[in-house]
PDB file of N, CA and C in Angstrom:
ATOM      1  N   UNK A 229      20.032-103.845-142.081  1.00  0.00           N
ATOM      2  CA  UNK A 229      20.391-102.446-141.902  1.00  0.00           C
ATOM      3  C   UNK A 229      20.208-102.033-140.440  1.00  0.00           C
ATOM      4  N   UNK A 230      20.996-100.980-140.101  1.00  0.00           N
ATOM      5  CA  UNK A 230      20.779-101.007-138.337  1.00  0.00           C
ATOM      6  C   UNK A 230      19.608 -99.834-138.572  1.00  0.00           C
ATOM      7  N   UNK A 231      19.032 -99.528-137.154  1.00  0.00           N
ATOM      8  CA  UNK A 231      17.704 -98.725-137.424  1.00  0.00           C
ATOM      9  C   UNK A 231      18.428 -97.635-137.074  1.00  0.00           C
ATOM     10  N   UNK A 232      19.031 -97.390-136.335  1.00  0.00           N
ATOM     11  CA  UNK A 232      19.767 -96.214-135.730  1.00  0.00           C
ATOM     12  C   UNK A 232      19.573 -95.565-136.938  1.00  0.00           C
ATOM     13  N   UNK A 233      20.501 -95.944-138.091  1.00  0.00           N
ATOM     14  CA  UNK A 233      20.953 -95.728-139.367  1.00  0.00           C
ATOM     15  C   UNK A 233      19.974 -95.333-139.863  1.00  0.00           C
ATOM     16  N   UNK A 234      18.557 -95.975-140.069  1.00  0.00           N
ATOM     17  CA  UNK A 234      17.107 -95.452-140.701  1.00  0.00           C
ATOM     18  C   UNK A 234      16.687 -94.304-139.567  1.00  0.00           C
ATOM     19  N   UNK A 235      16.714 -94.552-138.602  1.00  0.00           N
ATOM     20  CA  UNK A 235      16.016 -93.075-137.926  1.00  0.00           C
ATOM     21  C   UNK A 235      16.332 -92.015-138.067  1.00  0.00           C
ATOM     22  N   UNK A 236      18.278 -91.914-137.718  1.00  0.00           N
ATOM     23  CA  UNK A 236      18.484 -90.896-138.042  1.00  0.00           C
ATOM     24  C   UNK A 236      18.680 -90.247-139.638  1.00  0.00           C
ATOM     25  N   UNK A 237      18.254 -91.214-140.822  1.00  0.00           N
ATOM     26  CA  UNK A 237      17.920 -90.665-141.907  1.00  0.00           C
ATOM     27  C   UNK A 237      16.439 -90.428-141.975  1.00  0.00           C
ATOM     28  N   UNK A 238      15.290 -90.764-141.183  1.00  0.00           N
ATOM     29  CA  UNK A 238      14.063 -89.852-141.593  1.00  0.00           C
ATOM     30  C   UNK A 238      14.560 -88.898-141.103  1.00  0.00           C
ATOM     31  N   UNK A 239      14.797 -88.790-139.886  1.00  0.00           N
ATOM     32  CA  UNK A 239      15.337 -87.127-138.940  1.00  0.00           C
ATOM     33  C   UNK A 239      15.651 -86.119-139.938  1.00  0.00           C
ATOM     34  N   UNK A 240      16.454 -86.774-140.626  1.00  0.00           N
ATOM     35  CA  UNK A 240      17.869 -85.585-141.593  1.00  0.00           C
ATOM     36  C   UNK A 240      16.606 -84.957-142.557  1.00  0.00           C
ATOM     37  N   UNK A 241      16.198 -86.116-143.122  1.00  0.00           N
ATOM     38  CA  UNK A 241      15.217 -85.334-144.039  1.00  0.00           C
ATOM     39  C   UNK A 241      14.636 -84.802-144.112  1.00  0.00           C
ATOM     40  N   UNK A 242      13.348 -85.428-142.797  1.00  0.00           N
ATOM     41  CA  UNK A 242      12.172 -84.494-142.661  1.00  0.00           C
ATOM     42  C   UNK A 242      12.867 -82.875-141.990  1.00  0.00           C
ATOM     43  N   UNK A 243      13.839 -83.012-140.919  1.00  0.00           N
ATOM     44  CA  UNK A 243      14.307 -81.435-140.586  1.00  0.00           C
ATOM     45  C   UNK A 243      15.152 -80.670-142.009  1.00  0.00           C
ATOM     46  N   UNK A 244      15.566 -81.413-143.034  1.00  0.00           N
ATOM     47  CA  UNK A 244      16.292 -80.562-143.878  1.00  0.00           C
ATOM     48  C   UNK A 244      14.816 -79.779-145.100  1.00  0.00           C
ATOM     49  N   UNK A 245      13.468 -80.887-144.575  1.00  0.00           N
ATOM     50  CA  UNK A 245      12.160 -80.514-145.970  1.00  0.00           C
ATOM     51  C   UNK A 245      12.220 -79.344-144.896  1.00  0.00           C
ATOM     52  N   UNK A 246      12.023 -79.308-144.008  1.00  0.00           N
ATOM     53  CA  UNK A 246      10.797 -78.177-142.784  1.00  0.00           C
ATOM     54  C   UNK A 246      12.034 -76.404-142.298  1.00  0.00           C
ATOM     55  N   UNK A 247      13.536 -77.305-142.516  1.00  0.00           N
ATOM     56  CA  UNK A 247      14.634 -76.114-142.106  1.00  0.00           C
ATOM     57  C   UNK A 247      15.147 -75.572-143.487  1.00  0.00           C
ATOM     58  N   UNK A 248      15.299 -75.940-144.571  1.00  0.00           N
ATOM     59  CA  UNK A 248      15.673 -75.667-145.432  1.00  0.00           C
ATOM     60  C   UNK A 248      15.009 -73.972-146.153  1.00  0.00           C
ATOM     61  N   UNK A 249      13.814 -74.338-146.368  1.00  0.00           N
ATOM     62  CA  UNK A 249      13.190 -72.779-147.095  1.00  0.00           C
ATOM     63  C   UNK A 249      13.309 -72.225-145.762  1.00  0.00           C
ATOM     64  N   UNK A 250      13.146 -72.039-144.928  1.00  0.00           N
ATOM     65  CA  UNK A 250      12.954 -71.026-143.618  1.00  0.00           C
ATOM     66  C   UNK A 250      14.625 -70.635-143.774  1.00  0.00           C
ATOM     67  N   UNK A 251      15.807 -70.823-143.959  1.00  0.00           N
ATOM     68  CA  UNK A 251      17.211 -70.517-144.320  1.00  0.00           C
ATOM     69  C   UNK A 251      17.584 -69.878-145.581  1.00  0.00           C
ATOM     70  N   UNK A 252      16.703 -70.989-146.782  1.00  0.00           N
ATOM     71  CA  UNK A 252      17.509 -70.099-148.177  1.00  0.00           C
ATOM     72  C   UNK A 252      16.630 -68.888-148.151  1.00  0.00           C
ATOM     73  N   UNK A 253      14.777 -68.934-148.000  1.00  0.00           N
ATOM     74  CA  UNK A 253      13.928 -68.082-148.398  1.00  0.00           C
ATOM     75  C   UNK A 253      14.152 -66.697-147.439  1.00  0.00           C
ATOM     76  N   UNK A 254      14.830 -65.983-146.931  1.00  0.00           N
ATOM     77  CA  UNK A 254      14.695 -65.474-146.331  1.00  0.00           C
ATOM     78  C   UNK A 254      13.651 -63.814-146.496  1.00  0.00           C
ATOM     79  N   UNK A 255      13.516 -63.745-148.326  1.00  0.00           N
ATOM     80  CA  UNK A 255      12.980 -62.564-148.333  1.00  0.00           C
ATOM     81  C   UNK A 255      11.981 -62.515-148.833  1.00  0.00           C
ATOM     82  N   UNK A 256      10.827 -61.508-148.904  1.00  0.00           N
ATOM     83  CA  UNK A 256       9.684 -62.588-149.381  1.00  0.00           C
ATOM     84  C   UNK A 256       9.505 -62.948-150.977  1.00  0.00           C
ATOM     85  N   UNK A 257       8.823 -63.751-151.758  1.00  0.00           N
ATOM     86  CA  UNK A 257       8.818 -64.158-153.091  1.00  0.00           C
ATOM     87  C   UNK A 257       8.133 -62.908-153.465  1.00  0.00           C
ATOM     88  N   UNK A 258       8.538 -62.880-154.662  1.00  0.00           N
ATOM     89  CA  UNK A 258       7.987 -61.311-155.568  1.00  0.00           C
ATOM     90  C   UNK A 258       7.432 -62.080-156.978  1.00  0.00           C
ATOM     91  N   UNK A 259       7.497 -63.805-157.334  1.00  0.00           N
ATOM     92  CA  UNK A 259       7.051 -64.353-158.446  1.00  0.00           C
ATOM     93  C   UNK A 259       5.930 -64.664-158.184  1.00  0.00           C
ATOM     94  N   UNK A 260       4.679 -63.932-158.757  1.00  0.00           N
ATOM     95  CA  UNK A 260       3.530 -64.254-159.022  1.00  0.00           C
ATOM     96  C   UNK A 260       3.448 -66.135-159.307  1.00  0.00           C
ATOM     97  N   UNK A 261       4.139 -66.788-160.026  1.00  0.00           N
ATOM     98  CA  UNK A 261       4.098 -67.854-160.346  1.00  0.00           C
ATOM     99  C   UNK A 261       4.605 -69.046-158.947  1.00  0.00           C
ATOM    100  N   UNK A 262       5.414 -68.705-158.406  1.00  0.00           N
ATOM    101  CA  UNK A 262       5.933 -68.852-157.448  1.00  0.00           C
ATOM    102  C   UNK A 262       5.062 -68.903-155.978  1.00  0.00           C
ATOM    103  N   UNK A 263       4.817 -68.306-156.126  1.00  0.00           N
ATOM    104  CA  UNK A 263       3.341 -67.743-154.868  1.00  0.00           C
ATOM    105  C   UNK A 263       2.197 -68.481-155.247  1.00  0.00           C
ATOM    106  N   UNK A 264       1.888 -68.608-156.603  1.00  0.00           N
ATOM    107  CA  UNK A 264       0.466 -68.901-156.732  1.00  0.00           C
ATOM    108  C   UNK A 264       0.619 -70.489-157.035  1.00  0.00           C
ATOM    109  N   UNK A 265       1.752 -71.351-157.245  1.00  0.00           N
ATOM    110  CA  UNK A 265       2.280 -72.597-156.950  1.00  0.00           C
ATOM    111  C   UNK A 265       2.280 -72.726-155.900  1.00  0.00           C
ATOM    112  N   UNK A 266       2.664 -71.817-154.678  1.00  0.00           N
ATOM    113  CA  UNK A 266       2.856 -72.262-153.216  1.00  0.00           C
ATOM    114  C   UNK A 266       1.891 -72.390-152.580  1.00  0.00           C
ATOM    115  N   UNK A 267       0.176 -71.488-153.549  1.00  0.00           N
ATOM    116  CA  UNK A 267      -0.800 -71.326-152.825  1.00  0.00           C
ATOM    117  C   UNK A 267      -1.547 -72.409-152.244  1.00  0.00           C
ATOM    118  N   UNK A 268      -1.123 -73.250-154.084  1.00  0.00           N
ATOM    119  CA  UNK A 268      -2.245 -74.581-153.927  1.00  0.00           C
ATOM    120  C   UNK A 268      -1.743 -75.673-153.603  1.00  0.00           C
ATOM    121  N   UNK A 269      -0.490 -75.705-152.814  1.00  0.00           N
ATOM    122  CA  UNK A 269       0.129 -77.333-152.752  1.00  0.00           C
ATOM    123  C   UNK A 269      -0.614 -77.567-151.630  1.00  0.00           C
ATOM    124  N   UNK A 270      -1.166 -76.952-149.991  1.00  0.00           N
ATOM    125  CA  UNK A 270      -1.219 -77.554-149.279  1.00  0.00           C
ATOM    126  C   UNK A 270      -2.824 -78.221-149.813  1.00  0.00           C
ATOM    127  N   UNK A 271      -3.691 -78.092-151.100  1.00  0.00           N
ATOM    128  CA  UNK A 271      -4.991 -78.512-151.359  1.00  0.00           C
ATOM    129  C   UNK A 271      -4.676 -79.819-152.726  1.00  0.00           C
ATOM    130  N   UNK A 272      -3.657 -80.068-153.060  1.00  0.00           N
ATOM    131  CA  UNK A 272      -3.160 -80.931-154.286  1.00  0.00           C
ATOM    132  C   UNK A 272      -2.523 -82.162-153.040  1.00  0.00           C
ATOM    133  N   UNK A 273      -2.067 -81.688-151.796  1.00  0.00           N
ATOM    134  CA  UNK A 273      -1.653 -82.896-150.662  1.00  0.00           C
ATOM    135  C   UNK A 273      -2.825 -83.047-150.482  1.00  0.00           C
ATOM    136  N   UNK A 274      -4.447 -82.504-150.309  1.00  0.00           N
ATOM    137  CA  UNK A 274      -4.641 -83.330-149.302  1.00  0.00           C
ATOM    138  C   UNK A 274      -5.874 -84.057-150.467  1.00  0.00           C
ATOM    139  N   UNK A 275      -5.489 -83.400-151.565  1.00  0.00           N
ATOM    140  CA  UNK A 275      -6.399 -84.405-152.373  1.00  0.00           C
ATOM    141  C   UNK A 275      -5.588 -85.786-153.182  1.00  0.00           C
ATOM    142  N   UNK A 276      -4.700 -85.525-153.027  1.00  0.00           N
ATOM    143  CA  UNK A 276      -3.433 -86.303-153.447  1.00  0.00           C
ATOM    144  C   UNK A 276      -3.771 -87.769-152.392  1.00  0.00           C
ATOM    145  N   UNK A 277      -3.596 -87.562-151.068  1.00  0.00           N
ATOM    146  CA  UNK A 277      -3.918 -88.651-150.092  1.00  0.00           C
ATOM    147  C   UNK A 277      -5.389 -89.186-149.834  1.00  0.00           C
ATOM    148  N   UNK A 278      -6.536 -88.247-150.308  1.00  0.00           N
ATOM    149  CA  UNK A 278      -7.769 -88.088-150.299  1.00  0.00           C
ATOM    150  C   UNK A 278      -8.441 -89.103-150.854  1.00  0.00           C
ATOM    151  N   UNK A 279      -8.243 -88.389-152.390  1.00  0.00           N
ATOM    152  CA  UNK A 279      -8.608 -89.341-153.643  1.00  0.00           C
ATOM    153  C   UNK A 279      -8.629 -90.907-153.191  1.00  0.00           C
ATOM    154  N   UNK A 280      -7.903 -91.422-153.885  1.00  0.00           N
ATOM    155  CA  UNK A 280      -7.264 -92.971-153.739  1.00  0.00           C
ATOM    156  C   UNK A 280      -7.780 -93.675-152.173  1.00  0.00           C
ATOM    157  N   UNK A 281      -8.569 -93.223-150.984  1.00  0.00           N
ATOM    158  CA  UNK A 281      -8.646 -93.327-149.561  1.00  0.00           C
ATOM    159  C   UNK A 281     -10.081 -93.504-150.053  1.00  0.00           C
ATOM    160  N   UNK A 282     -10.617 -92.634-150.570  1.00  0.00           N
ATOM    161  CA  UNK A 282     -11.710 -92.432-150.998  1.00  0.00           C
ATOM    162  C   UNK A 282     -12.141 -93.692-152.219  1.00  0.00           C
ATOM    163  N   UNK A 283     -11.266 -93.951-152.734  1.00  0.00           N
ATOM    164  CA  UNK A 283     -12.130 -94.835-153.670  1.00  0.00           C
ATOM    165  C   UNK A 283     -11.641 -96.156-153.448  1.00  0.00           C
ATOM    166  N   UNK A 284     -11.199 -96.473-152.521  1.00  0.00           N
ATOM    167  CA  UNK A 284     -10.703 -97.888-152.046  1.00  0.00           C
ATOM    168  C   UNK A 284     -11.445 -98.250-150.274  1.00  0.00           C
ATOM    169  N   UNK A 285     -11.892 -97.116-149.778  1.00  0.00           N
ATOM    170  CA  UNK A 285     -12.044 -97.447-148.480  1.00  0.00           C
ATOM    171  C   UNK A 285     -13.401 -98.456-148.338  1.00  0.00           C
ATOM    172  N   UNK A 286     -13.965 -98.811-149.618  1.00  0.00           N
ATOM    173  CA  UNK A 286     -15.027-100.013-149.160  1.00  0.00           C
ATOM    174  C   UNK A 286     -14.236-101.040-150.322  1.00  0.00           C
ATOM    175  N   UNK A 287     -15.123-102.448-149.819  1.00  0.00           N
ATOM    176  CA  UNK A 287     -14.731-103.408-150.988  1.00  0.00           C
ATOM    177  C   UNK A 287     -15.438-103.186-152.140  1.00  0.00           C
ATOM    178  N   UNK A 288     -16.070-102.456-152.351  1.00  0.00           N
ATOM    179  CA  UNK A 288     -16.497-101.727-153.933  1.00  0.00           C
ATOM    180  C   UNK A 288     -16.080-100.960-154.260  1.00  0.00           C
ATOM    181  N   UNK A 289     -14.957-101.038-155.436  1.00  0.00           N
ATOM    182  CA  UNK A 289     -14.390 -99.868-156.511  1.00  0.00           C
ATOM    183  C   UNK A 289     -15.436 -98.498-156.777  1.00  0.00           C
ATOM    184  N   UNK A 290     -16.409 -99.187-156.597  1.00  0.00           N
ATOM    185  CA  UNK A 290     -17.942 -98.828-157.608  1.00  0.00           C
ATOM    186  C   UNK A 290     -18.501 -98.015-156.233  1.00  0.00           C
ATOM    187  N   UNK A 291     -19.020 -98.400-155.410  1.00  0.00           N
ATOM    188  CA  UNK A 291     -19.541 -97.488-154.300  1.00  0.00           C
ATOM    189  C   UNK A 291     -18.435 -96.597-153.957  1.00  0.00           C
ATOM    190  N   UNK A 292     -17.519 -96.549-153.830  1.00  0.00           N
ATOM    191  CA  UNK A 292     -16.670 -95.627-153.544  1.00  0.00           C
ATOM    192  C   UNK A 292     -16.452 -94.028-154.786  1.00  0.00           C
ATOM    193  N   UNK A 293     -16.212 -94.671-155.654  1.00  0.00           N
ATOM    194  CA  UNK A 293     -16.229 -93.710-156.960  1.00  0.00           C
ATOM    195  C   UNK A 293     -17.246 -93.203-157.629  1.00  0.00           C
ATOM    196  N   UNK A 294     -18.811 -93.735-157.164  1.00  0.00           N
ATOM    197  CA  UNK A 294     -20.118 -92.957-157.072  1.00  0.00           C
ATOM    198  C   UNK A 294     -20.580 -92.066-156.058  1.00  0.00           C
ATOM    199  N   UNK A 295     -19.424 -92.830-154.971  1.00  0.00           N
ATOM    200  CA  UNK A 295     -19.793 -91.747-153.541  1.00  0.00           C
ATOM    201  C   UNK A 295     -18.825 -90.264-154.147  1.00  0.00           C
ATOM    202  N   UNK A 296     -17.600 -90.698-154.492  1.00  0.00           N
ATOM    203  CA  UNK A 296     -16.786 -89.323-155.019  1.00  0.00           C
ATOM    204  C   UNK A 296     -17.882 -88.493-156.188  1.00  0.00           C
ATOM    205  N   UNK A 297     -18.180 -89.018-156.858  1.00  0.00           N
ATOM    206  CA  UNK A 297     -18.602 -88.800-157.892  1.00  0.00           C
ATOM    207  C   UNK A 297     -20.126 -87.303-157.368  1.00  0.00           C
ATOM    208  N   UNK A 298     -20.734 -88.310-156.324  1.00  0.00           N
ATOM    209  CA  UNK A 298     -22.316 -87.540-155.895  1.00  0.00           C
ATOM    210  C   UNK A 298     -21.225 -86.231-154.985  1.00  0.00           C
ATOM    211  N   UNK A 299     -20.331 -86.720-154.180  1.00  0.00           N
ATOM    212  CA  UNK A 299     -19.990 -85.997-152.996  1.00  0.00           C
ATOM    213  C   UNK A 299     -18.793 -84.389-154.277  1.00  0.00           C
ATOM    214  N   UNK A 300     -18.459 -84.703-155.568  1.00  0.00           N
ATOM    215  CA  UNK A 300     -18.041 -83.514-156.183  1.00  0.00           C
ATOM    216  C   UNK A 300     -19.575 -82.958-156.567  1.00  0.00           C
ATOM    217  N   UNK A 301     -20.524 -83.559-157.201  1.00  0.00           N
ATOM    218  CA  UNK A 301     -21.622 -82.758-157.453  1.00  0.00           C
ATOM    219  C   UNK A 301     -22.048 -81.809-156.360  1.00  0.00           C
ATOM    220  N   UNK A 302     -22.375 -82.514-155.375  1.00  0.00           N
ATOM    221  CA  UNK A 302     -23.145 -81.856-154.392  1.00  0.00           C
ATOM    222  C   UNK A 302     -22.605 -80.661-153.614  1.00  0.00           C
ATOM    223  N   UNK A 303     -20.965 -80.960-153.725  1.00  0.00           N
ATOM    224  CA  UNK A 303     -20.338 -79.607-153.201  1.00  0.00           C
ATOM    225  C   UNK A 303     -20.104 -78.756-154.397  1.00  0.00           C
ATOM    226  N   UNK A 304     -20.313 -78.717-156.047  1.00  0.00           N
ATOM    227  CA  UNK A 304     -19.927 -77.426-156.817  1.00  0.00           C
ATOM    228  C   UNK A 304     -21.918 -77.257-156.774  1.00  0.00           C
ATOM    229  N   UNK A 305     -22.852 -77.940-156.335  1.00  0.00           N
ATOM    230  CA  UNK A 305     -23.862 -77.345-155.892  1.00  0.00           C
ATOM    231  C   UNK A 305     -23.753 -76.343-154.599  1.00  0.00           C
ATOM    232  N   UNK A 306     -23.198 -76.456-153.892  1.00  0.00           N
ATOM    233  CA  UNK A 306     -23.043 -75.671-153.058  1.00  0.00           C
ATOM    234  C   UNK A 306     -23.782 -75.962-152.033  1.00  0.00           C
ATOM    235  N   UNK A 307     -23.856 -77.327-151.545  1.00  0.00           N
ATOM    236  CA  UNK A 307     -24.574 -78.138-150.402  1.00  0.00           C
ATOM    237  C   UNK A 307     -23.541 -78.209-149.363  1.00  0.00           C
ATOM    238  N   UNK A 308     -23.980 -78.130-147.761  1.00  0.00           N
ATOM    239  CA  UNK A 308     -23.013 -77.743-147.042  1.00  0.00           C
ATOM    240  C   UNK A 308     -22.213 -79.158-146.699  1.00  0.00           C
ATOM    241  N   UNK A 309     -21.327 -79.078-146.028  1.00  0.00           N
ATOM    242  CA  UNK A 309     -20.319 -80.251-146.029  1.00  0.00           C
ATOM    243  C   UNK A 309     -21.105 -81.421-145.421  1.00  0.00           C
ATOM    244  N   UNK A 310     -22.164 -81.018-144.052  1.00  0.00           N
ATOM    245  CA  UNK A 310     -22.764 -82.358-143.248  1.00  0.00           C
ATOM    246  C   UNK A 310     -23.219 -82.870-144.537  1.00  0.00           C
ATOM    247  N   UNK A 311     -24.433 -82.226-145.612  1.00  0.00           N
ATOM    248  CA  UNK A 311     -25.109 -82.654-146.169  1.00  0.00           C
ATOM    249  C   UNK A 311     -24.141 -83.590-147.611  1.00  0.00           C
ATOM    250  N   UNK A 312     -22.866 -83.154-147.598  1.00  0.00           N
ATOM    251  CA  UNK A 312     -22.218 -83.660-149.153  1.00  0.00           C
ATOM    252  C   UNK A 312     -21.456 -85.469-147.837  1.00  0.00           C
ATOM    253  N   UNK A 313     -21.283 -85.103-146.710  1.00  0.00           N
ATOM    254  CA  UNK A 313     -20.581 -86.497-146.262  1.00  0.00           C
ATOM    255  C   UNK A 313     -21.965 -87.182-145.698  1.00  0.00           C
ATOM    256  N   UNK A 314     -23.054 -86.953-145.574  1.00  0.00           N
ATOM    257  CA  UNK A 314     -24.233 -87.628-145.353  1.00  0.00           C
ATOM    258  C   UNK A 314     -24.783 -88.613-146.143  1.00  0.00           C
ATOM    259  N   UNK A 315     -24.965 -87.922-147.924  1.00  0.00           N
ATOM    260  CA  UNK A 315     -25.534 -88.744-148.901  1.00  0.00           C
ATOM    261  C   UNK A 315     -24.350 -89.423-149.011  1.00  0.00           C
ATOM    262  N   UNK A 316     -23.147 -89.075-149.444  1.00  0.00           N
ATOM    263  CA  UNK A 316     -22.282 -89.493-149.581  1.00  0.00           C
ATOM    264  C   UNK A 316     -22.008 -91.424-148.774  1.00  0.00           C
ATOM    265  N   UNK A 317     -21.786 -91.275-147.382  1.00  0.00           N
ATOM    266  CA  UNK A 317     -21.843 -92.523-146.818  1.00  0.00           C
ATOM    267  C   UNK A 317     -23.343 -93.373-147.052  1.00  0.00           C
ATOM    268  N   UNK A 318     -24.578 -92.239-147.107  1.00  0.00           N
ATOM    269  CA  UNK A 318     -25.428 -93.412-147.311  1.00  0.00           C
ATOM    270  C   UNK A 318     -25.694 -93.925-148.711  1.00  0.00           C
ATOM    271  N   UNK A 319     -25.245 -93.261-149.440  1.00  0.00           N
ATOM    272  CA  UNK A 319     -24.992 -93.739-150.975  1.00  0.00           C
ATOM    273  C   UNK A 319     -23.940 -94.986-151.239  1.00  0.00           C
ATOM    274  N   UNK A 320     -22.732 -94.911-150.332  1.00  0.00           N
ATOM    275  CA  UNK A 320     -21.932 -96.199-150.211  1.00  0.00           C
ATOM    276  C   UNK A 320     -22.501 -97.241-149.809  1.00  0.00           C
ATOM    277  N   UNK A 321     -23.144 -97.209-148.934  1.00  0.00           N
ATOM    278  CA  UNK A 321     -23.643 -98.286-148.343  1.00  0.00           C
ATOM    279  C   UNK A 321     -24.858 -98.556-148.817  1.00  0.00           C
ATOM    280  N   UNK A 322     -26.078 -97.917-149.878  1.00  0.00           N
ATOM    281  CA  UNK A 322     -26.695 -98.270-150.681  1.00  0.00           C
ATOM    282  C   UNK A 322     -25.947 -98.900-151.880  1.00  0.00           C
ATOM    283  N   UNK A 323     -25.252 -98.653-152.437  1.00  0.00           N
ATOM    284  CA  UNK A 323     -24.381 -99.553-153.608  1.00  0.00           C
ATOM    285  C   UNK A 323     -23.054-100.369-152.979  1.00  0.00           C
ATOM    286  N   UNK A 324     -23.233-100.090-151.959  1.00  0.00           N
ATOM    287  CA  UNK A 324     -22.388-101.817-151.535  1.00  0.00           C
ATOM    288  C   UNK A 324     -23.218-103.021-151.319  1.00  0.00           C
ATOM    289  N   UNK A 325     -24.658-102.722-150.600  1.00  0.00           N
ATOM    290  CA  UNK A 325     -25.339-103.212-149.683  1.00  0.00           C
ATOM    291  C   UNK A 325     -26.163-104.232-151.570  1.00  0.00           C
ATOM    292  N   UNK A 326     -26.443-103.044-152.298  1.00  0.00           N
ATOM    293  CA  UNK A 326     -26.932-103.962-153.965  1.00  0.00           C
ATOM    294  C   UNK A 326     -26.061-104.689-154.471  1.00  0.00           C
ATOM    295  N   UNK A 327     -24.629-104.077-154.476  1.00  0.00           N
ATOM    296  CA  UNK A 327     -23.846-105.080-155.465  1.00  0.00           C
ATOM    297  C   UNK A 327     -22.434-105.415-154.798  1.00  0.00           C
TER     298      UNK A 327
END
């Protein structure tokens, strides 16, 4: 395939995702449903890429998905972020370092 051909198809796309609503949307949304779908996509992307980063980024399935596991507790405790990515890494590396 020539690349020309692939470049200028990411181009088309990514400018038709980013130009497209800024053209049709022009007035503002009045659907409660609509709005409150639009609220939470940019937090469903970044847990979407998050997740899965998170439970693969050591060679333990297992330290990784106990680190998710302590690092959701500790933040609906309401522990501040240094303290939820602190235990968090040293908890990985305590259950990598055992098994």
């Amino acid at each position: 395939m020539n690349i020309y051909f692939q470049i200028l198809t990411a181009f088309a796309v990514s400018f038709l995702i980013r130009v497209l609503p800024l053209t049709l949307l022009r007035k503002q949304i009045k659907s409660r449903f609509v709005r409150s779908f639009l609220h939470y996509v940019p937090f469903v992307t970044l847990s979407v890429m998050t997740f899965p980063a998170i439970l693969h980024a050591t060679d333990s399935f297992l330290a990784g998905l106990i680190a998710l596991l302590c690092g959701v507790a500790l933040s609906f405790a309401g522990a501040p972020m240094f303290l939820v990515a602190f235990f968090c890494c040293v908890l990985t590396f305590a259950v990598g370092f055992f098994f």
